[in-house]
Amino acid sequence: SLQSNSTYPIVGVLLSLTDENGREIDAAKEILEGIKFAFHEYNSDHSEKIGIVISDIQRDKTKIIEAANNFIENNDIRCIIGPVFSDDVRNALKEIDRSNLCLISPTATDDDLVSLSEKFYQANPSLTDRGKIFAQYLYYVENKRSLAVLNSIEGYSPLLAASFSQEFERLGGKIAAKETYKSKSFSLAEQMTRITAISSSIGGIYAPISDGSDAKAILSQMVQSGLNIDIYGNQDWFLGKGFESSPEISNKLTFDSDYFIDFNDNEFKQFSSLFKKNSGMEINRNVLYGYDTAKYILTVLRNIDPTRKNIKYKMESGISVTGFHNNISFDLDRSNKFINIVRFNDGVFELVDKFRSGY
């Protein structure tokens, strides 16, 4: 095992950088570049260094178990970043759960992971949490009290619709209509007719999609039905087409997303060129998932005696760390409280808010 008896604390990184056939996994490599750059930056600025040890687990259950146990036995390792895939996380948690090490995944989004172990922290909110937090945003910030819900029966659209509706009603809001359709069928006339009939009494439609092509179908059917109300969705609207053909509705589109990159932001531009100089790579959202998660952990490790227990306490105390793709903050629920609120406005996506759930 990795008994290094180091003079400084170490963060373990558990990632499948290659698959079982030895093929490189680009997304994981990009996430790792982001993690490494955060440590490089931190150690350049601080005299008290923090190390990293990286283990490539290769999508292999045996390797995951072995690597997790090596990390557990090495007292210098104070917490773990990774894995990035939900099934790898599941396998790692079987070992980690009986230790006092915390594990934070930059990207695993399965709904049940947080319930599998008190040692697990989800930096990228699960789909259920996204629906729930977005409902809080619409209720408290946009003061919506009555909405229609329109979802496809495929993919994660029904899951988002259910978690959103449940939370919106729990807060005291009313779901005045629930309509479903078959993805890519482009037949939404009946559903829109029913929503149009109650349009004067609702504040908008929540329409989570799991295929970008459904965005166009929804917008064009709204135009045909003369339905001109606010439309709310999930981040698959980023991939939607057809905004240009219905501009009067497009400016009414707001959705939540686990990432938003403001390429015009000066701080981001500066960061981007430093990163490119250092790694030879262009920044993308995977790099930022890794960088922001590592920056969060490095912030947690500062100004405390960084024992495994103290790290857990500090993470659950609600400390918020500003990130480029999203902010990160946990409480006892151990799932990130932040989502990005994005609006489509005059041809561009704009960040409205990084919204923190109050519950």
PDB file of C-alpha atoms in Angstrom, residues 25-184:
ATOM      1  CA  ILE A  25     -11.608   7.786 -21.585  1.00  0.00           C
ATOM      2  CA  ASP A  26     -11.364  11.394 -22.764  1.00  0.00           C
ATOM      3  CA  ALA A  27     -13.875  12.879 -20.323  1.00  0.00           C
ATOM      4  CA  ALA A  28     -12.049  11.390 -17.328  1.00  0.00           C
ATOM      5  CA  LYS A  29      -8.678  12.606 -18.606  1.00  0.00           C
ATOM      6  CA  GLU A  30     -10.079  16.118 -19.016  1.00  0.00           C
ATOM      7  CA  ILE A  31     -11.521  16.019 -15.494  1.00  0.00           C
ATOM      8  CA  LEU A  32      -8.103  14.906 -14.192  1.00  0.00           C
ATOM      9  CA  GLU A  33      -6.367  17.800 -15.994  1.00  0.00           C
ATOM     10  CA  GLY A  34      -8.725  20.180 -14.188  1.00  0.00           C
ATOM     11  CA  ILE A  35      -7.992  18.534 -10.827  1.00  0.00           C
ATOM     12  CA  LYS A  36      -4.224  18.654 -11.390  1.00  0.00           C
ATOM     13  CA  PHE A  37      -4.320  22.291 -12.403  1.00  0.00           C
ATOM     14  CA  ALA A  38      -6.211  23.256  -9.221  1.00  0.00           C
ATOM     15  CA  PHE A  39      -3.493  21.578  -7.119  1.00  0.00           C
ATOM     16  CA  HIS A  40      -0.736  23.183  -9.203  1.00  0.00           C
ATOM     17  CA  GLU A  41      -2.299  26.604  -8.654  1.00  0.00           C
ATOM     18  CA  TYR A  42      -2.834  26.027  -4.935  1.00  0.00           C
ATOM     19  CA  ASN A  43       0.667  24.750  -4.259  1.00  0.00           C
ATOM     20  CA  SER A  44       2.200  27.651  -6.222  1.00  0.00           C
ATOM     21  CA  ASP A  45       0.394  30.082  -3.909  1.00  0.00           C
ATOM     22  CA  HIS A  46       0.772  28.342  -0.522  1.00  0.00           C
ATOM     23  CA  SER A  47       3.800  27.321   1.515  1.00  0.00           C
ATOM     24  CA  GLU A  48       1.818  24.502   3.169  1.00  0.00           C
ATOM     25  CA  LYS A  49       1.473  22.046   0.289  1.00  0.00           C
ATOM     26  CA  ILE A  50      -1.295  19.542  -0.394  1.00  0.00           C
ATOM     27  CA  GLY A  51      -0.419  16.449  -2.452  1.00  0.00           C
ATOM     28  CA  ILE A  52      -2.382  14.193  -4.783  1.00  0.00           C
ATOM     29  CA  VAL A  53      -2.104  10.487  -5.515  1.00  0.00           C
ATOM     30  CA  ILE A  54      -3.873   9.302  -8.674  1.00  0.00           C
ATOM     31  CA  SER A  55      -5.145   5.767  -9.213  1.00  0.00           C
ATOM     32  CA  ASP A  56      -6.477   4.586 -12.608  1.00  0.00           C
ATOM     33  CA  ILE A  57      -9.236   2.085 -11.763  1.00  0.00           C
ATOM     34  CA  GLN A  58      -9.994   1.154 -15.405  1.00  0.00           C
ATOM     35  CA  ARG A  59     -13.739   0.501 -14.948  1.00  0.00           C
ATOM     36  CA  ASP A  60     -12.661  -2.652 -13.078  1.00  0.00           C
ATOM     37  CA  LYS A  61     -14.348  -3.667  -9.836  1.00  0.00           C
ATOM     38  CA  THR A  62     -11.283  -5.514  -8.485  1.00  0.00           C
ATOM     39  CA  LYS A  63      -9.023  -2.532  -9.177  1.00  0.00           C
ATOM     40  CA  ILE A  64     -11.518  -0.178  -7.528  1.00  0.00           C
ATOM     41  CA  ILE A  65     -11.635  -2.302  -4.367  1.00  0.00           C
ATOM     42  CA  GLU A  66      -7.843  -2.533  -4.234  1.00  0.00           C
ATOM     43  CA  ALA A  67      -7.279   1.195  -4.843  1.00  0.00           C
ATOM     44  CA  ALA A  68      -9.967   2.210  -2.328  1.00  0.00           C
ATOM     45  CA  ASN A  69      -8.415   0.007   0.350  1.00  0.00           C
ATOM     46  CA  ASN A  70      -4.938   1.395  -0.351  1.00  0.00           C
ATOM     47  CA  PHE A  71      -6.320   4.887   0.163  1.00  0.00           C
ATOM     48  CA  ILE A  72      -8.152   3.881   3.353  1.00  0.00           C
ATOM     49  CA  GLU A  73      -4.970   2.359   4.859  1.00  0.00           C
ATOM     50  CA  ASN A  74      -2.782   5.355   4.022  1.00  0.00           C
ATOM     51  CA  ASN A  75      -3.324   7.849   6.847  1.00  0.00           C
ATOM     52  CA  ASP A  76      -1.844  10.711   4.832  1.00  0.00           C
ATOM     53  CA  ILE A  77      -4.789  10.481   2.429  1.00  0.00           C
ATOM     54  CA  ARG A  78      -7.463  12.700   3.947  1.00  0.00           C
ATOM     55  CA  CYS A  79     -10.264  12.496   1.347  1.00  0.00           C
ATOM     56  CA  ILE A  80     -10.952  11.233  -2.179  1.00  0.00           C
ATOM     57  CA  ILE A  81     -12.003  12.949  -5.419  1.00  0.00           C
ATOM     58  CA  GLY A  82     -13.762  10.654  -7.889  1.00  0.00           C
ATOM     59  CA  PRO A  83     -14.866   8.370  -9.413  1.00  0.00           C
ATOM     60  CA  VAL A  84     -16.674  10.076 -12.288  1.00  0.00           C
ATOM     61  CA  PHE A  85     -19.040   7.226 -13.279  1.00  0.00           C
ATOM     62  CA  SER A  86     -21.935   6.248 -11.020  1.00  0.00           C
ATOM     63  CA  ASP A  87     -21.223   2.491 -11.201  1.00  0.00           C
ATOM     64  CA  ASP A  88     -17.557   3.074 -10.253  1.00  0.00           C
ATOM     65  CA  VAL A  89     -18.786   5.195  -7.323  1.00  0.00           C
ATOM     66  CA  ARG A  90     -21.072   2.352  -6.206  1.00  0.00           C
ATOM     67  CA  ASN A  91     -18.180  -0.108  -6.151  1.00  0.00           C
ATOM     68  CA  ALA A  92     -15.869   2.321  -4.349  1.00  0.00           C
ATOM     69  CA  LEU A  93     -18.478   3.105  -1.687  1.00  0.00           C
ATOM     70  CA  LYS A  94     -18.726  -0.562  -0.669  1.00  0.00           C
ATOM     71  CA  GLU A  95     -15.174  -0.165   0.682  1.00  0.00           C
ATOM     72  CA  ILE A  96     -15.155   3.523   1.630  1.00  0.00           C
ATOM     73  CA  ASP A  97     -18.340   3.267   3.674  1.00  0.00           C
ATOM     74  CA  ARG A  98     -16.623   1.317   6.464  1.00  0.00           C
ATOM     75  CA  SER A  99     -13.791   3.865   6.690  1.00  0.00           C
ATOM     76  CA  ASN A 100     -13.694   7.480   7.857  1.00  0.00           C
ATOM     77  CA  LEU A 101     -12.711   8.814   4.398  1.00  0.00           C
ATOM     78  CA  CYS A 102     -15.038  11.107   2.462  1.00  0.00           C
ATOM     79  CA  LEU A 103     -15.437  10.684  -1.274  1.00  0.00           C
ATOM     80  CA  ILE A 104     -16.628  13.503  -3.550  1.00  0.00           C
ATOM     81  CA  SER A 105     -17.571  12.763  -7.155  1.00  0.00           C
ATOM     82  CA  PRO A 106     -17.372  15.616  -9.668  1.00  0.00           C
ATOM     83  CA  THR A 107     -19.938  14.112 -12.064  1.00  0.00           C
ATOM     84  CA  ALA A 108     -21.779  10.983 -10.848  1.00  0.00           C
ATOM     85  CA  THR A 109     -25.477  11.846 -10.838  1.00  0.00           C
ATOM     86  CA  ASP A 110     -27.398   8.649  -9.954  1.00  0.00           C
ATOM     87  CA  ASP A 111     -30.166   9.402  -7.490  1.00  0.00           C
ATOM     88  CA  ASP A 112     -29.468   6.751  -4.883  1.00  0.00           C
ATOM     89  CA  LEU A 113     -25.718   7.287  -4.396  1.00  0.00           C
ATOM     90  CA  VAL A 114     -26.108   9.717  -1.498  1.00  0.00           C
ATOM     91  CA  SER A 115     -28.250   7.162   0.346  1.00  0.00           C
ATOM     92  CA  LEU A 116     -25.627   4.411  -0.055  1.00  0.00           C
ATOM     93  CA  SER A 117     -23.075   6.002   2.268  1.00  0.00           C
ATOM     94  CA  GLU A 118     -22.699   8.920   4.640  1.00  0.00           C
ATOM     95  CA  LYS A 119     -19.171   9.299   3.254  1.00  0.00           C
ATOM     96  CA  PHE A 120     -20.394  10.245  -0.235  1.00  0.00           C
ATOM     97  CA  TYR A 121     -20.718  13.816  -1.568  1.00  0.00           C
ATOM     98  CA  GLN A 122     -22.306  14.590  -4.925  1.00  0.00           C
ATOM     99  CA  ALA A 123     -20.813  17.753  -6.487  1.00  0.00           C
ATOM    100  CA  ASN A 124     -23.113  17.450  -9.490  1.00  0.00           C
ATOM    101  CA  PRO A 125     -26.723  17.410  -8.211  1.00  0.00           C
ATOM    102  CA  SER A 126     -28.793  14.335  -9.078  1.00  0.00           C
ATOM    103  CA  LEU A 127     -31.666  14.726 -11.552  1.00  0.00           C
ATOM    104  CA  THR A 128     -34.217  14.492  -8.744  1.00  0.00           C
ATOM    105  CA  ASP A 129     -32.456  17.272  -6.863  1.00  0.00           C
ATOM    106  CA  ARG A 130     -32.324  19.463  -9.967  1.00  0.00           C
ATOM    107  CA  GLY A 131     -36.080  19.209 -10.466  1.00  0.00           C
ATOM    108  CA  LYS A 132     -36.588  19.956  -6.793  1.00  0.00           C
ATOM    109  CA  ILE A 133     -34.204  22.952  -6.614  1.00  0.00           C
ATOM    110  CA  PHE A 134     -35.627  24.457  -9.813  1.00  0.00           C
ATOM    111  CA  ALA A 135     -39.126  24.227  -8.301  1.00  0.00           C
ATOM    112  CA  GLN A 136     -37.821  26.210  -5.310  1.00  0.00           C
ATOM    113  CA  TYR A 137     -36.372  28.830  -7.637  1.00  0.00           C
ATOM    114  CA  LEU A 138     -39.636  29.281  -9.538  1.00  0.00           C
ATOM    115  CA  TYR A 139     -41.682  29.402  -6.343  1.00  0.00           C
ATOM    116  CA  TYR A 140     -39.481  31.738  -4.295  1.00  0.00           C
ATOM    117  CA  VAL A 141     -37.615  33.857  -6.845  1.00  0.00           C
ATOM    118  CA  GLU A 142     -40.053  34.071  -9.767  1.00  0.00           C
ATOM    119  CA  ASN A 143     -43.064  33.857  -7.425  1.00  0.00           C
ATOM    120  CA  LYS A 144     -44.868  31.274  -9.541  1.00  0.00           C
ATOM    121  CA  ARG A 145     -47.887  29.725  -7.879  1.00  0.00           C
ATOM    122  CA  SER A 146     -49.557  27.759 -10.699  1.00  0.00           C
ATOM    123  CA  LEU A 147     -47.899  25.934 -13.600  1.00  0.00           C
ATOM    124  CA  ALA A 148     -48.563  23.299 -16.248  1.00  0.00           C
ATOM    125  CA  VAL A 149     -46.114  20.403 -16.650  1.00  0.00           C
ATOM    126  CA  LEU A 150     -45.376  18.901 -20.077  1.00  0.00           C
ATOM    127  CA  ASN A 151     -42.954  15.973 -20.314  1.00  0.00           C
ATOM    128  CA  SER A 152     -42.048  13.200 -22.720  1.00  0.00           C
ATOM    129  CA  ILE A 153     -42.544   9.638 -21.515  1.00  0.00           C
ATOM    130  CA  GLU A 154     -38.950   8.723 -22.427  1.00  0.00           C
ATOM    131  CA  GLY A 155     -35.535   9.249 -20.824  1.00  0.00           C
ATOM    132  CA  TYR A 156     -35.243  11.262 -17.609  1.00  0.00           C
ATOM    133  CA  SER A 157     -38.033  13.661 -18.575  1.00  0.00           C
ATOM    134  CA  PRO A 158     -40.641  11.840 -16.378  1.00  0.00           C
ATOM    135  CA  LEU A 159     -38.232  11.763 -13.399  1.00  0.00           C
ATOM    136  CA  LEU A 160     -37.639  15.521 -13.617  1.00  0.00           C
ATOM    137  CA  ALA A 161     -41.358  16.204 -14.043  1.00  0.00           C
ATOM    138  CA  ALA A 162     -42.171  14.114 -10.973  1.00  0.00           C
ATOM    139  CA  SER A 163     -39.524  15.603  -8.652  1.00  0.00           C
ATOM    140  CA  PHE A 164     -40.338  19.135  -9.808  1.00  0.00           C
ATOM    141  CA  SER A 165     -44.109  18.690  -9.355  1.00  0.00           C
ATOM    142  CA  GLN A 166     -43.769  17.062  -5.954  1.00  0.00           C
ATOM    143  CA  GLU A 167     -41.593  19.896  -4.616  1.00  0.00           C
ATOM    144  CA  PHE A 168     -43.650  22.678  -6.215  1.00  0.00           C
ATOM    145  CA  GLU A 169     -46.808  21.296  -4.590  1.00  0.00           C
ATOM    146  CA  ARG A 170     -45.028  20.740  -1.270  1.00  0.00           C
ATOM    147  CA  LEU A 171     -44.124  24.444  -1.243  1.00  0.00           C
ATOM    148  CA  GLY A 172     -47.788  25.347  -1.812  1.00  0.00           C
ATOM    149  CA  GLY A 173     -47.824  25.738  -5.596  1.00  0.00           C
ATOM    150  CA  LYS A 174     -50.398  24.172  -7.896  1.00  0.00           C
ATOM    151  CA  ILE A 175     -49.740  21.989 -10.945  1.00  0.00           C
ATOM    152  CA  ALA A 176     -52.826  22.905 -12.969  1.00  0.00           C
ATOM    153  CA  ALA A 177     -52.203  20.460 -15.827  1.00  0.00           C
ATOM    154  CA  LYS A 178     -49.978  17.430 -16.395  1.00  0.00           C
ATOM    155  CA  GLU A 179     -49.456  16.510 -20.044  1.00  0.00           C
ATOM    156  CA  THR A 180     -47.219  13.878 -21.632  1.00  0.00           C
ATOM    157  CA  TYR A 181     -46.107  13.100 -25.195  1.00  0.00           C
ATOM    158  CA  LYS A 182     -43.921  10.656 -27.071  1.00  0.00           C
ATOM    159  CA  SER A 183     -40.452  12.046 -27.781  1.00  0.00           C
ATOM    160  CA  LYS A 184     -39.704  12.874 -31.455  1.00  0.00           C
TER     161      LYS A 184
END
